[in-house]
Coordinates of C-alpha atoms in Angstrom, one line a residue:
X139 CA 4.3 -31.2 -25.9
X140 CA 1.0 -29.3 -26.4
X141 CA 0.8 -25.5 -26.7
X142 CA -1.2 -22.9 -28.7
X143 CA -0.3 -20.3 -31.3
X144 CA -1.3 -16.6 -31.2
X145 CA 0.1 -13.8 -33.4
X146 CA -1.8 -10.6 -33.8
X147 CA -5.4 -11.7 -34.7
X148 CA -4.3 -15.2 -35.7
X149 CA -4.5 -18.2 -33.5
X150 CA -4.5 -22.0 -33.5
X151 CA -6.1 -23.9 -30.6
X152 CA -3.5 -26.7 -30.2
X153 CA 0.1 -27.2 -31.5
X154 CA 1.3 -30.7 -30.9
X155 CA 5.1 -30.7 -31.0
X156 CA 7.1 -33.9 -31.4
X157 CA 10.5 -35.2 -32.5
X158 CA 12.2 -32.0 -31.4
X159 CA 11.1 -29.8 -34.3
X160 CA 7.9 -31.2 -35.9
X161 CA 4.5 -29.6 -35.3
X162 CA 0.9 -30.6 -35.9
X163 CA -1.5 -27.6 -35.7
X164 CA -5.0 -28.6 -34.6
X165 CA -8.0 -26.2 -34.8
X166 CA -11.3 -27.1 -33.2
X167 CA -14.5 -25.8 -34.9
X168 CA -17.5 -27.6 -33.5
X169 CA -19.9 -26.1 -36.0
X170 CA -21.0 -26.8 -39.5
X171 CA -19.2 -23.8 -40.9
X172 CA -15.4 -24.1 -41.0
X173 CA -14.3 -21.4 -43.4
X174 CA -12.5 -19.2 -40.9
X175 CA -9.1 -20.9 -40.8
X176 CA -6.7 -17.9 -41.3
X177 CA -4.7 -18.8 -38.1
X178 CA -4.3 -22.4 -39.1
X179 CA -3.3 -21.5 -42.7
X180 CA -0.9 -18.9 -41.4
X181 CA 0.8 -21.3 -39.0
X182 CA 1.1 -24.0 -41.7
X183 CA 2.6 -21.5 -44.2
X184 CA 5.0 -19.8 -41.6
X185 CA 6.4 -23.2 -40.5
X186 CA 6.2 -24.8 -44.0
X187 CA 4.2 -27.8 -42.7
X188 CA 2.7 -30.5 -44.9
X189 CA -0.5 -30.8 -42.9
X190 CA -2.9 -29.2 -40.4
X191 CA -6.0 -30.7 -38.8
X192 CA -9.4 -29.2 -38.1
X193 CA -11.8 -31.1 -35.9
X194 CA -15.4 -30.5 -37.0
X195 CA -19.0 -31.2 -36.2
X196 CA -19.5 -32.5 -39.8
X197 CA -19.8 -36.2 -40.3
X198 CA -17.5 -36.6 -43.2
X199 CA -13.7 -36.6 -43.4
X200 CA -12.2 -34.3 -46.1
X201 CA -8.8 -33.1 -47.3
X202 CA -8.8 -29.4 -48.4
X203 CA -5.4 -28.7 -49.7
X204 CA -3.1 -29.4 -46.7
X205 CA -5.9 -29.2 -44.1
X206 CA -7.5 -32.5 -43.0
X207 CA -11.0 -32.1 -41.7
X208 CA -11.8 -34.8 -39.1
X209 CA -15.2 -35.3 -37.5
X210 CA -15.0 -35.1 -33.7
X211 CA -16.4 -38.7 -33.4
X212 CA -13.5 -40.1 -35.5
X213 CA -10.9 -37.9 -33.7
X214 CA -12.0 -39.4 -30.4
X215 CA -11.6 -42.9 -31.7
X216 CA -8.0 -42.4 -32.9
X217 CA -6.5 -43.4 -29.6

């Protein structure tokens, strides 16, 4: 199931829910700057998740704490 998250000024673009109670939050930031991740961080903390994903314009993959930065090109190749 795919949904979104919005609480006050916080939001996450996509929440992929699977196996009844597991969630993967995905934020899309198709720009070079990806610092504004308050909604993603809040969702990860509220639901005590091990990982969140941000899809970026950048060409390198990176892990920043529990947020995985994936370039759009690689994300599209995952399927």
